Amino acid sequence: MQQNSSCASGKPCSVKEWIEFRLPIFKLIDGAVGSYPAPRNLNYWWNFGSLAGLCLVAQILTGVFLAMHYTPNAAMAFNSVEHIMRDVNYGWLMRYMHAVGASMFFAVVYIHIFRGLYYGSYKYPRELLWWLGIAILLLMMATAFMGYVLPWGQMSFWGATVITNFFSAIPVVGEHVLVWLRGDYAVGNATLNRFFALHYLLPFIIVGVVILHIWALHQHGSNNPLGIDVKGPQDTVPFNPYYTIKDMLGIAVFLVLFSYLVFFQPNLLGDPDNYIPANSMVTPAEIVPEWYFLPFYAILRSVPDIGIPGFFTLVSAKLAGVLLMFTSILLLLFLPWLDNSKVRSARFRPIYKWVFWLLVIDCLTLGYAGGHAADWGVIFVFKTKFIPDLTVARLATFYYFLHFFVLVPWIARNEKPLPLPESIATAVLKDA
Amino acid sequence: MLRTMLLSAVALTAFLGIASHSSAQEATTLKENVWKFEGMAGYVDKQSAQRGFQVYKQVCSACHSMNLVAYRNLSKIGFTEAEINALAGEKQVPDFDDKGQPIQRPGKASDHFVPPYPNEEASRAANNGAYPPDLSLIIKARKGGPDYVYSLLTGFATAPANESAVAGKYYNPYFAGHWISMPPPLSDNVVTYQDGTPATVDQMARDVVTFLQWAGEPEMEQRHEMGIKVLLFLIVMTGFFYVAKKRVWKSLEKK
């Protein structure tokens, strides 16, 4: 794109050149998804980033259309959602796409994160990229939590009550923070209204962080399954057409699964109790969050009072559970330093590879435990009351922190990795 | 690629298994039925739904509201405009006259089903403190859905010896806690079907469940119809993109 092109000083030029001269948007797009060099050996686990972007756009679009018909007032919210389902043309479609889309968004993002854990995508020089990803995850969790409150069903109301109660665990100011957050002494109309405002706002903040996330990614380019740096153009292919078409294939497969759920099993991942209007006088038999929060719910409930039973409590179970739950996500910020092995990809890290899969099983176990009662899955009952029962949730929680604080640092500093290939190109040509 | 797909399938199965698992285990296994509205080809049997509406109207509506359903919606299960206007006209609806004074007027097709009680307090007062729930969404609001409602309606029995009776309640093993405030609503021929179908308890339960299923998900048939078209299109599109992807990437091997 020459600055002294015919577009300068009003000389005739094409529409594209006219725009490009004033706002180089085409160069930007080409630089991002056109001739942008990407490693030639990416596998299908690399599709999940673009799928996450698709989910974000889908949630915003369906959400805006839902907001045109939804009323965020406690007396009318539940019925306004049913109005959308019954009277608004294709309202049921918007609603189910939004509800199923939220689950899909988390599924896709969790797989995207585990891809990062396996291939060392969080390591130098992508630490900040990783942090931006964690920020996106936290914003998503806040957005999803507030969104679930909006239909004002039983789970909406009681989930809001349980989760906002966390803040009373803060020493000294906890109760005041709780009332300030809720807008009232209990979860009610004030809470619902502000959750709607924030639920509408946060996705656009997520868009901003996603832009930073992609900007950071493009600084050093994508990681790849071998975990070794790109050494030259022989190691890369232009994003278009290779990854544009591959991403489109990934999107097509995703849409098949998404559409099956939306059209044939829209309530599979939901809780029947949320089709009962919120009632502050009736507590549901089990208060359970949506599936994507279950592992954190298990961690939250697994912690007993810290102290000596019958004598004193150093840290209440509530506060300890909340702290442990937030730590389970925030520890990811330190991962590039906990795992300081110079080798990125688990393909060349025989011990880490198996430990990674143990982590996956552990997270699935935590999720399963989170869906059951807090006292479910007792493995061992100690004879003394000073040690709490060992449950599946407690064991899985313990293992989760053992993984990140003990296993991963030890493996990084003591593992003998396999020899790395010379370059991506030589490895790819060898496979061919 | 195959390994990725395999692992994704395992992860997906685990995910769906965890996600769709509910924490509460049913104490009593529900009676299982094959419903015409279940499955990808599910549809609402209009005759059954009409009979179910008759059961609702003559038995259930004495205590249970269905506030989310409007009389005009009944056209979707085969009632004519005249029939709908007649049904709505049977009921009195609170409204205001031209001078702003509260009056009662006959129902119109655009009105929602007139509830048996004006509010929850009146309902509780008439039912020993118990509140008969609104039935508009009952199928979606209970774990087990149609099987649960069917089992509940047909499950009233004499209490076993080891369960002590609760005053004012009735034994039903499908209800949480086993003692429900609702007396058994159905008995043979409590309703005389207009189309002559024998009104056994089982038949009435099936019909009312079909009606309630429609009432809770009136969009279901349209959703299934659209879904088949969308899925077929997407599957063909996926095949197309698969071939396209292979062709684009094939050119790399020559380098």
mmCIF file of N, CA, C and O in Angstrom, chain A residues 40 44-45 78-79 82 85-87 90 92 96 237 241-243 245-246 248-249 252-253 255-257 259-260 262-264 266-269 272 275-276 286 288 291 357 364 367-368 371-372 429, chain B residues 1 4 7-8 12 15-16 18-21 23-24 40 68 72 136-137 140-143 215-217 219 222-224 226-228 230-231 234 237-238 241-242 244-245 248-249 251-252 255:
data_model
loop_
_atom_site.group_PDB
_atom_site.id
_atom_site.type_symbol
_atom_site.label_atom_id
_atom_site.label_comp_id
_atom_site.label_asym_id
_atom_site.label_seq_id
_atom_site.Cartn_x
_atom_site.Cartn_y
_atom_site.Cartn_z
ATOM 1 N N ARG A 40 2.529 -24.462 10.639
ATOM 2 C CA ARG A 40 1.848 -25.334 9.686
ATOM 3 C C ARG A 40 1.335 -26.615 10.321
ATOM 4 O O ARG A 40 0.600 -27.379 9.703
ATOM 5 N N TYR A 44 -6.338 -30.087 15.623
ATOM 6 C CA TYR A 44 -7.705 -29.604 15.827
ATOM 7 C C TYR A 44 -7.943 -29.009 17.210
ATOM 8 O O TYR A 44 -8.913 -28.297 17.416
ATOM 9 N N TRP A 45 -7.038 -29.254 18.181
ATOM 10 C CA TRP A 45 -7.197 -28.610 19.483
ATOM 11 C C TRP A 45 -7.027 -27.097 19.347
ATOM 12 O O TRP A 45 -7.437 -26.346 20.224
ATOM 13 N N PHE A 78 -39.948 -13.724 35.414
ATOM 14 C CA PHE A 78 -40.257 -15.105 35.030
ATOM 15 C C PHE A 78 -41.285 -15.129 33.907
ATOM 16 O O PHE A 78 -41.112 -15.838 32.905
ATOM 17 N N ASN A 79 -42.337 -14.340 34.066
ATOM 18 C CA ASN A 79 -43.376 -14.320 33.038
ATOM 19 C C ASN A 79 -42.881 -13.707 31.738
ATOM 20 O O ASN A 79 -43.327 -14.098 30.656
ATOM 21 N N GLU A 82 -41.284 -16.411 29.838
ATOM 22 C CA GLU A 82 -42.294 -17.286 29.233
ATOM 23 C C GLU A 82 -42.988 -16.581 28.067
ATOM 24 O O GLU A 82 -43.361 -17.226 27.084
ATOM 25 N N MET A 85 -40.826 -17.173 25.281
ATOM 26 C CA MET A 85 -40.899 -18.564 24.824
ATOM 27 C C MET A 85 -42.172 -18.831 24.032
ATOM 28 O O MET A 85 -42.172 -19.653 23.111
ATOM 29 N N ARG A 86 -43.281 -18.152 24.407
ATOM 30 C CA ARG A 86 -44.579 -18.514 23.836
ATOM 31 C C ARG A 86 -45.099 -17.557 22.774
ATOM 32 O O ARG A 86 -45.714 -17.980 21.802
ATOM 33 N N ASP A 87 -44.880 -16.251 23.002
ATOM 34 C CA ASP A 87 -45.525 -15.246 22.147
ATOM 35 C C ASP A 87 -44.581 -14.585 21.156
ATOM 36 O O ASP A 87 -44.990 -14.228 20.065
ATOM 37 N N TYR A 90 -40.152 -16.764 17.249
ATOM 38 C CA TYR A 90 -38.834 -17.401 17.397
ATOM 39 C C TYR A 90 -38.156 -17.032 18.714
ATOM 40 O O TYR A 90 -36.955 -17.210 18.877
ATOM 41 N N TRP A 92 -38.537 -18.621 21.483
ATOM 42 C CA TRP A 92 -38.028 -19.881 22.048
ATOM 43 C C TRP A 92 -36.644 -20.189 21.474
ATOM 44 O O TRP A 92 -35.755 -20.674 22.183
ATOM 45 N N TYR A 96 -33.374 -20.582 23.821
ATOM 46 C CA TYR A 96 -32.647 -21.848 23.891
ATOM 47 C C TYR A 96 -31.226 -21.706 23.343
ATOM 48 O O TYR A 96 -30.289 -22.297 23.867
ATOM 49 N N VAL A 237 2.372 -21.466 7.452
ATOM 50 C CA VAL A 237 1.505 -21.322 6.280
ATOM 51 C C VAL A 237 0.680 -20.052 6.496
ATOM 52 O O VAL A 237 0.462 -19.666 7.648
ATOM 53 N N PRO A 241 -5.500 -19.647 2.971
ATOM 54 C CA PRO A 241 -6.745 -20.393 3.192
ATOM 55 C C PRO A 241 -6.664 -21.531 4.202
ATOM 56 O O PRO A 241 -7.688 -22.120 4.532
ATOM 57 N N TYR A 242 -5.438 -21.825 4.712
ATOM 58 C CA TYR A 242 -5.298 -23.070 5.465
ATOM 59 C C TYR A 242 -6.121 -23.095 6.751
ATOM 60 O O TYR A 242 -6.849 -24.055 7.012
ATOM 61 N N TYR A 243 -6.011 -22.047 7.542
ATOM 62 C CA TYR A 243 -6.742 -22.096 8.814
ATOM 63 C C TYR A 243 -8.118 -21.472 8.741
ATOM 64 O O TYR A 243 -8.965 -21.734 9.585
ATOM 65 N N ILE A 245 -10.222 -22.239 6.304
ATOM 66 C CA ILE A 245 -11.065 -23.388 5.945
ATOM 67 C C ILE A 245 -11.114 -24.390 7.096
ATOM 68 O O ILE A 245 -12.167 -24.983 7.378
ATOM 69 N N LYS A 246 -10.002 -24.573 7.801
ATOM 70 C CA LYS A 246 -10.007 -25.530 8.902
ATOM 71 C C LYS A 246 -10.910 -25.036 10.031
ATOM 72 O O LYS A 246 -11.624 -25.823 10.656
ATOM 73 N N MET A 248 -13.475 -23.138 9.592
ATOM 74 C CA MET A 248 -14.861 -23.285 9.133
ATOM 75 C C MET A 248 -15.338 -24.719 9.322
ATOM 76 O O MET A 248 -16.494 -24.953 9.681
ATOM 77 N N LEU A 249 -14.462 -25.686 9.098
ATOM 78 C CA LEU A 249 -14.826 -27.081 9.349
ATOM 79 C C LEU A 249 -15.126 -27.276 10.829
ATOM 80 O O LEU A 249 -16.127 -27.891 11.208
ATOM 81 N N ALA A 252 -18.424 -25.830 11.654
ATOM 82 C CA ALA A 252 -19.529 -26.658 11.149
ATOM 83 C C ALA A 252 -19.808 -27.822 12.102
ATOM 84 O O ALA A 252 -20.969 -28.098 12.436
ATOM 85 N N VAL A 253 -18.748 -28.509 12.536
ATOM 86 C CA VAL A 253 -18.935 -29.625 13.476
ATOM 87 C C VAL A 253 -19.564 -29.116 14.771
ATOM 88 O O VAL A 253 -20.506 -29.712 15.310
ATOM 89 N N LEU A 255 -21.452 -26.514 15.170
ATOM 90 C CA LEU A 255 -22.846 -26.120 14.956
ATOM 91 C C LEU A 255 -23.776 -27.323 14.920
ATOM 92 O O LEU A 255 -24.935 -27.228 15.326
ATOM 93 N N VAL A 256 -23.268 -28.462 14.431
ATOM 94 C CA VAL A 256 -24.101 -29.671 14.431
ATOM 95 C C VAL A 256 -24.447 -30.050 15.869
ATOM 96 O O VAL A 256 -25.617 -30.288 16.207
ATOM 97 N N LEU A 257 -23.423 -30.083 16.735
ATOM 98 C CA LEU A 257 -23.668 -30.430 18.142
ATOM 99 C C LEU A 257 -24.571 -29.399 18.804
ATOM 100 O O LEU A 257 -25.535 -29.732 19.490
ATOM 101 N N SER A 259 -26.725 -27.353 17.428
ATOM 102 C CA SER A 259 -28.096 -27.398 16.911
ATOM 103 C C SER A 259 -28.846 -28.608 17.439
ATOM 104 O O SER A 259 -30.046 -28.526 17.725
ATOM 105 N N TYR A 260 -28.156 -29.730 17.570
ATOM 106 C CA TYR A 260 -28.833 -30.896 18.131
ATOM 107 C C TYR A 260 -29.375 -30.564 19.519
ATOM 108 O O TYR A 260 -30.527 -30.839 19.846
ATOM 109 N N VAL A 262 -29.947 -27.493 20.872
ATOM 110 C CA VAL A 262 -30.947 -26.418 20.849
ATOM 111 C C VAL A 262 -32.304 -26.939 20.400
ATOM 112 O O VAL A 262 -33.334 -26.616 20.983
ATOM 113 N N PHE A 263 -32.315 -27.758 19.343
ATOM 114 C CA PHE A 263 -33.595 -28.164 18.753
ATOM 115 C C PHE A 263 -34.179 -29.429 19.371
ATOM 116 O O PHE A 263 -35.398 -29.625 19.323
ATOM 117 N N PHE A 264 -33.331 -30.307 19.930
ATOM 118 C CA PHE A 264 -33.859 -31.589 20.392
ATOM 119 C C PHE A 264 -33.652 -31.876 21.875
ATOM 120 O O PHE A 264 -34.330 -32.719 22.431
ATOM 121 N N PRO A 266 -33.018 -29.101 24.489
ATOM 122 C CA PRO A 266 -32.636 -27.774 24.978
ATOM 123 C C PRO A 266 -32.506 -27.687 26.497
ATOM 124 O O PRO A 266 -31.792 -26.825 26.994
ATOM 125 N N ASN A 267 -33.164 -28.571 27.238
ATOM 126 C CA ASN A 267 -33.122 -28.487 28.693
ATOM 127 C C ASN A 267 -32.248 -29.558 29.323
ATOM 128 O O ASN A 267 -32.242 -29.716 30.545
ATOM 129 N N LEU A 268 -31.462 -30.272 28.488
ATOM 130 C CA LEU A 268 -30.629 -31.359 28.993
ATOM 131 C C LEU A 268 -29.667 -30.879 30.076
ATOM 132 O O LEU A 268 -29.445 -31.548 31.080
ATOM 133 N N LEU A 269 -29.061 -29.711 29.844
ATOM 134 C CA LEU A 269 -28.027 -29.229 30.759
ATOM 135 C C LEU A 269 -28.598 -28.307 31.838
ATOM 136 O O LEU A 269 -27.849 -27.780 32.652
ATOM 137 N N PRO A 272 -34.549 -28.619 36.290
ATOM 138 C CA PRO A 272 -36.011 -28.430 36.263
ATOM 139 C C PRO A 272 -36.494 -27.392 37.267
ATOM 140 O O PRO A 272 -37.462 -26.677 37.007
ATOM 141 N N TYR A 275 -37.706 -23.896 36.362
ATOM 142 C CA TYR A 275 -39.003 -23.633 35.749
ATOM 143 C C TYR A 275 -40.078 -23.395 36.805
ATOM 144 O O TYR A 275 -41.256 -23.314 36.496
ATOM 145 N N ILE A 276 -39.643 -23.309 38.077
ATOM 146 C CA ILE A 276 -40.535 -22.931 39.170
ATOM 147 C C ILE A 276 -40.211 -21.478 39.515
ATOM 148 O O ILE A 276 -39.041 -21.162 39.760
ATOM 149 N N GLU A 286 -32.066 -29.464 46.596
ATOM 150 C CA GLU A 286 -30.628 -29.285 46.355
ATOM 151 C C GLU A 286 -30.432 -27.989 45.595
ATOM 152 O O GLU A 286 -31.078 -27.781 44.576
ATOM 153 N N VAL A 288 -28.044 -26.349 43.266
ATOM 154 C CA VAL A 288 -26.941 -26.782 42.411
ATOM 155 C C VAL A 288 -26.721 -25.733 41.325
ATOM 156 O O VAL A 288 -27.677 -25.294 40.702
ATOM 157 N N TRP A 291 -23.643 -26.836 35.294
ATOM 158 C CA TRP A 291 -22.557 -27.825 35.274
ATOM 159 C C TRP A 291 -21.177 -27.195 35.254
ATOM 160 O O TRP A 291 -20.239 -27.711 35.864
ATOM 161 N N TRP A 357 -3.157 -35.834 32.376
ATOM 162 C CA TRP A 357 -4.405 -36.595 32.247
ATOM 163 C C TRP A 357 -5.009 -36.890 33.616
ATOM 164 O O TRP A 357 -6.230 -36.929 33.779
ATOM 165 N N LEU A 364 -12.846 -33.663 36.277
ATOM 166 C CA LEU A 364 -14.131 -34.316 36.003
ATOM 167 C C LEU A 364 -14.732 -34.865 37.307
ATOM 168 O O LEU A 364 -15.937 -34.789 37.542
ATOM 169 N N GLY A 367 -16.182 -32.115 39.260
ATOM 170 C CA GLY A 367 -17.464 -31.730 38.679
ATOM 171 C C GLY A 367 -18.571 -32.673 39.100
ATOM 172 O O GLY A 367 -19.674 -32.253 39.458
ATOM 173 N N TYR A 368 -18.275 -33.944 39.078
ATOM 174 C CA TYR A 368 -19.267 -34.955 39.475
ATOM 175 C C TYR A 368 -19.649 -34.784 40.936
ATOM 176 O O TYR A 368 -20.825 -34.800 41.300
ATOM 177 N N GLY A 371 -22.043 -31.973 41.831
ATOM 178 C CA GLY A 371 -23.460 -32.150 41.536
ATOM 179 C C GLY A 371 -24.200 -32.938 42.592
ATOM 180 O O GLY A 371 -25.419 -33.096 42.527
ATOM 181 N N HIS A 372 -23.461 -33.445 43.572
ATOM 182 C CA HIS A 372 -24.078 -34.219 44.646
ATOM 183 C C HIS A 372 -24.077 -33.417 45.937
ATOM 184 O O HIS A 372 -23.506 -32.347 46.022
ATOM 185 N N LEU A 429 7.990 -32.702 7.674
ATOM 186 C CA LEU A 429 8.433 -33.429 6.480
ATOM 187 C C LEU A 429 8.731 -34.874 6.820
ATOM 188 O O LEU A 429 8.505 -35.772 6.023
ATOM 189 N N MET B 1 -5.635 -36.563 14.198
ATOM 190 C CA MET B 1 -7.030 -36.110 13.918
ATOM 191 C C MET B 1 -8.017 -37.112 14.529
ATOM 192 O O MET B 1 -8.951 -36.766 15.203
ATOM 193 N N THR B 4 -7.748 -36.918 18.222
ATOM 194 C CA THR B 4 -8.467 -35.750 18.722
ATOM 195 C C THR B 4 -9.955 -36.037 18.796
ATOM 196 O O THR B 4 -10.602 -35.720 19.784
ATOM 197 N N LEU B 7 -10.691 -38.500 21.656
ATOM 198 C CA LEU B 7 -10.603 -37.859 22.958
ATOM 199 C C LEU B 7 -11.754 -36.885 23.160
ATOM 200 O O LEU B 7 -12.294 -36.768 24.250
ATOM 201 N N SER B 8 -12.119 -36.173 22.082
ATOM 202 C CA SER B 8 -13.247 -35.249 22.192
ATOM 203 C C SER B 8 -14.517 -36.016 22.514
ATOM 204 O O SER B 8 -15.333 -35.567 23.309
ATOM 205 N N LEU B 12 -16.662 -35.462 25.678
ATOM 206 C CA LEU B 12 -18.051 -35.057 25.503
ATOM 207 C C LEU B 12 -18.985 -35.963 26.297
ATOM 208 O O LEU B 12 -19.910 -35.497 26.959
ATOM 209 N N PHE B 15 -18.634 -35.136 29.826
ATOM 210 C CA PHE B 15 -19.241 -33.821 30.067
ATOM 211 C C PHE B 15 -20.758 -33.933 30.114
ATOM 212 O O PHE B 15 -21.407 -33.437 31.027
ATOM 213 N N LEU B 16 -21.334 -34.636 29.130
ATOM 214 C CA LEU B 16 -22.795 -34.769 29.112
ATOM 215 C C LEU B 16 -23.261 -35.607 30.294
ATOM 216 O O LEU B 16 -24.317 -35.359 30.862
ATOM 217 N N ILE B 18 -21.849 -35.801 33.257
ATOM 218 C CA ILE B 18 -21.804 -34.967 34.463
ATOM 219 C C ILE B 18 -22.869 -33.893 34.388
ATOM 220 O O ILE B 18 -23.577 -33.624 35.348
ATOM 221 N N ALA B 19 -22.959 -33.288 33.216
ATOM 222 C CA ALA B 19 -23.853 -32.137 33.094
ATOM 223 C C ALA B 19 -25.307 -32.541 33.268
ATOM 224 O O ALA B 19 -26.079 -31.826 33.885
ATOM 225 N N SER B 20 -25.685 -33.694 32.724
ATOM 226 C CA SER B 20 -27.098 -34.044 32.788
ATOM 227 C C SER B 20 -27.430 -34.834 34.047
ATOM 228 O O SER B 20 -28.559 -35.186 34.275
ATOM 229 N N HIS B 21 -26.433 -35.096 34.876
ATOM 230 C CA HIS B 21 -26.698 -35.860 36.082
ATOM 231 C C HIS B 21 -27.279 -34.959 37.148
ATOM 232 O O HIS B 21 -26.804 -33.867 37.368
ATOM 233 N N SER B 23 -28.394 -34.356 41.189
ATOM 234 C CA SER B 23 -27.882 -34.831 42.471
ATOM 235 C C SER B 23 -28.888 -35.713 43.203
ATOM 236 O O SER B 23 -28.513 -36.618 43.902
ATOM 237 N N ALA B 24 -30.189 -35.460 43.007
ATOM 238 C CA ALA B 24 -31.172 -36.209 43.786
ATOM 239 C C ALA B 24 -31.481 -37.553 43.118
ATOM 240 O O ALA B 24 -31.821 -37.605 41.951
ATOM 241 N N MET B 40 -36.602 -37.375 18.627
ATOM 242 C CA MET B 40 -36.418 -36.342 17.610
ATOM 243 C C MET B 40 -37.647 -36.189 16.726
ATOM 244 O O MET B 40 -37.895 -35.134 16.174
ATOM 245 N N LEU B 68 -50.128 -19.320 32.279
ATOM 246 C CA LEU B 68 -49.327 -18.923 31.122
ATOM 247 C C LEU B 68 -49.979 -19.289 29.800
ATOM 248 O O LEU B 68 -49.496 -18.897 28.742
ATOM 249 N N ARG B 72 -56.712 -18.689 23.310
ATOM 250 C CA ARG B 72 -56.415 -18.699 21.873
ATOM 251 C C ARG B 72 -55.347 -19.736 21.519
ATOM 252 O O ARG B 72 -55.323 -20.250 20.409
ATOM 253 N N SER B 136 -48.801 -24.768 34.166
ATOM 254 C CA SER B 136 -48.349 -24.383 32.820
ATOM 255 C C SER B 136 -47.022 -25.041 32.450
ATOM 256 O O SER B 136 -46.804 -25.397 31.309
ATOM 257 N N LEU B 137 -46.092 -25.150 33.405
ATOM 258 C CA LEU B 137 -44.757 -25.657 33.109
ATOM 259 C C LEU B 137 -44.441 -26.926 33.882
ATOM 260 O O LEU B 137 -43.280 -27.321 33.963
ATOM 261 N N LYS B 140 -41.906 -29.525 32.604
ATOM 262 C CA LYS B 140 -40.502 -29.129 32.571
ATOM 263 C C LYS B 140 -39.951 -28.863 33.965
ATOM 264 O O LYS B 140 -38.740 -28.827 34.161
ATOM 265 N N ALA B 141 -40.867 -28.646 34.942
ATOM 266 C CA ALA B 141 -40.433 -28.233 36.275
ATOM 267 C C ALA B 141 -40.204 -29.396 37.227
ATOM 268 O O ALA B 141 -39.943 -29.177 38.403
ATOM 269 N N ARG B 142 -40.323 -30.615 36.735
ATOM 270 C CA ARG B 142 -40.131 -31.754 37.607
ATOM 271 C C ARG B 142 -39.136 -32.706 36.967
ATOM 272 O O ARG B 142 -39.212 -32.989 35.776
ATOM 273 N N LYS B 143 -38.232 -33.238 37.785
ATOM 274 C CA LYS B 143 -37.286 -34.225 37.284
ATOM 275 C C LYS B 143 -38.071 -35.469 36.888
ATOM 276 O O LYS B 143 -38.869 -35.962 37.661
ATOM 277 N N ALA B 215 -48.777 -27.823 26.739
ATOM 278 C CA ALA B 215 -48.914 -26.525 27.405
ATOM 279 C C ALA B 215 -47.551 -25.983 27.851
ATOM 280 O O ALA B 215 -47.310 -24.781 27.824
ATOM 281 N N GLY B 216 -46.655 -26.892 28.256
ATOM 282 C CA GLY B 216 -45.345 -26.459 28.725
ATOM 283 C C GLY B 216 -44.375 -26.140 27.599
ATOM 284 O O GLY B 216 -43.475 -25.312 27.750
ATOM 285 N N GLU B 217 -44.551 -26.800 26.461
ATOM 286 C CA GLU B 217 -43.651 -26.580 25.319
ATOM 287 C C GLU B 217 -44.456 -26.468 24.033
ATOM 288 O O GLU B 217 -44.375 -27.342 23.168
ATOM 289 N N GLU B 219 -44.029 -24.880 21.457
ATOM 290 C CA GLU B 219 -43.234 -24.702 20.238
ATOM 291 C C GLU B 219 -42.588 -25.999 19.764
ATOM 292 O O GLU B 219 -41.905 -26.018 18.744
ATOM 293 N N GLN B 222 -42.751 -27.275 16.038
ATOM 294 C CA GLN B 222 -42.056 -26.360 15.138
ATOM 295 C C GLN B 222 -40.554 -26.485 15.363
ATOM 296 O O GLN B 222 -39.751 -26.446 14.419
ATOM 297 N N ARG B 223 -40.157 -26.653 16.619
ATOM 298 C CA ARG B 223 -38.755 -26.775 16.964
ATOM 299 C C ARG B 223 -38.163 -28.035 16.329
ATOM 300 O O ARG B 223 -37.061 -28.007 15.767
ATOM 301 N N HIS B 224 -38.894 -29.151 16.398
ATOM 302 C CA HIS B 224 -38.403 -30.396 15.807
ATOM 303 C C HIS B 224 -38.295 -30.283 14.293
ATOM 304 O O HIS B 224 -37.310 -30.703 13.685
ATOM 305 N N MET B 226 -37.970 -27.580 12.412
ATOM 306 C CA MET B 226 -36.860 -26.705 12.043
ATOM 307 C C MET B 226 -35.546 -27.415 12.298
ATOM 308 O O MET B 226 -34.599 -27.330 11.512
ATOM 309 N N GLY B 227 -35.488 -28.150 13.408
ATOM 310 C CA GLY B 227 -34.262 -28.824 13.806
ATOM 311 C C GLY B 227 -33.794 -29.837 12.785
ATOM 312 O O GLY B 227 -32.595 -29.930 12.488
ATOM 313 N N ILE B 228 -34.732 -30.602 12.236
ATOM 314 C CA ILE B 228 -34.357 -31.592 11.220
ATOM 315 C C ILE B 228 -33.752 -30.893 10.015
ATOM 316 O O ILE B 228 -32.699 -31.299 9.500
ATOM 317 N N VAL B 230 -32.378 -27.906 9.874
ATOM 318 C CA VAL B 230 -31.109 -27.272 10.233
ATOM 319 C C VAL B 230 -30.007 -28.321 10.320
ATOM 320 O O VAL B 230 -28.910 -28.136 9.771
ATOM 321 N N LEU B 231 -30.294 -29.432 10.990
ATOM 322 C CA LEU B 231 -29.270 -30.469 11.143
ATOM 323 C C LEU B 231 -28.858 -31.051 9.803
ATOM 324 O O LEU B 231 -27.667 -31.250 9.544
ATOM 325 N N LEU B 234 -26.673 -28.580 8.085
ATOM 326 C CA LEU B 234 -25.356 -28.461 8.703
ATOM 327 C C LEU B 234 -24.500 -29.693 8.439
ATOM 328 O O LEU B 234 -23.284 -29.585 8.256
ATOM 329 N N MET B 237 -23.260 -29.359 5.023
ATOM 330 C CA MET B 237 -22.250 -28.296 5.011
ATOM 331 C C MET B 237 -20.944 -28.784 5.621
ATOM 332 O O MET B 237 -19.856 -28.466 5.113
ATOM 333 N N THR B 238 -21.034 -29.583 6.692
ATOM 334 C CA THR B 238 -19.824 -30.122 7.318
ATOM 335 C C THR B 238 -19.082 -31.003 6.328
ATOM 336 O O THR B 238 -17.845 -30.916 6.207
ATOM 337 N N PHE B 241 -17.312 -28.765 3.891
ATOM 338 C CA PHE B 241 -16.111 -28.130 4.438
ATOM 339 C C PHE B 241 -14.991 -29.145 4.668
ATOM 340 O O PHE B 241 -13.808 -28.806 4.554
ATOM 341 N N TYR B 242 -15.378 -30.388 4.990
ATOM 342 C CA TYR B 242 -14.364 -31.426 5.179
ATOM 343 C C TYR B 242 -13.602 -31.655 3.878
ATOM 344 O O TYR B 242 -12.358 -31.670 3.852
ATOM 345 N N ALA B 244 -13.420 -29.635 1.328
ATOM 346 C CA ALA B 244 -12.699 -28.412 0.974
ATOM 347 C C ALA B 244 -11.399 -28.305 1.757
ATOM 348 O O ALA B 244 -10.340 -27.960 1.208
ATOM 349 N N LYS B 245 -11.479 -28.628 3.056
ATOM 350 C CA LYS B 245 -10.290 -28.533 3.904
ATOM 351 C C LYS B 245 -9.211 -29.494 3.402
ATOM 352 O O LYS B 245 -8.032 -29.128 3.277
ATOM 353 N N VAL B 248 -7.579 -28.138 0.224
ATOM 354 C CA VAL B 248 -6.695 -26.992 0.460
ATOM 355 C C VAL B 248 -5.376 -27.475 1.050
ATOM 356 O O VAL B 248 -4.292 -27.042 0.638
ATOM 357 N N TRP B 249 -5.444 -28.385 2.010
ATOM 358 C CA TRP B 249 -4.239 -28.826 2.694
ATOM 359 C C TRP B 249 -3.421 -29.808 1.866
ATOM 360 O O TRP B 249 -2.217 -29.964 2.099
ATOM 361 N N SER B 251 -2.406 -29.482 -1.057
ATOM 362 C CA SER B 251 -1.390 -28.766 -1.827
ATOM 363 C C SER B 251 -0.100 -28.580 -1.046
ATOM 364 O O SER B 251 0.953 -28.339 -1.611
ATOM 365 N N LEU B 252 -0.168 -28.729 0.277
ATOM 366 C CA LEU B 252 1.035 -28.546 1.095
ATOM 367 C C LEU B 252 2.014 -29.702 0.959
ATOM 368 O O LEU B 252 3.208 -29.538 1.093
ATOM 369 N N LYS B 255 5.138 -29.519 -1.176
ATOM 370 C CA LYS B 255 6.263 -28.597 -0.890
ATOM 371 C C LYS B 255 7.395 -29.329 -0.207
ATOM 372 O O LYS B 255 7.181 -30.194 0.600
#
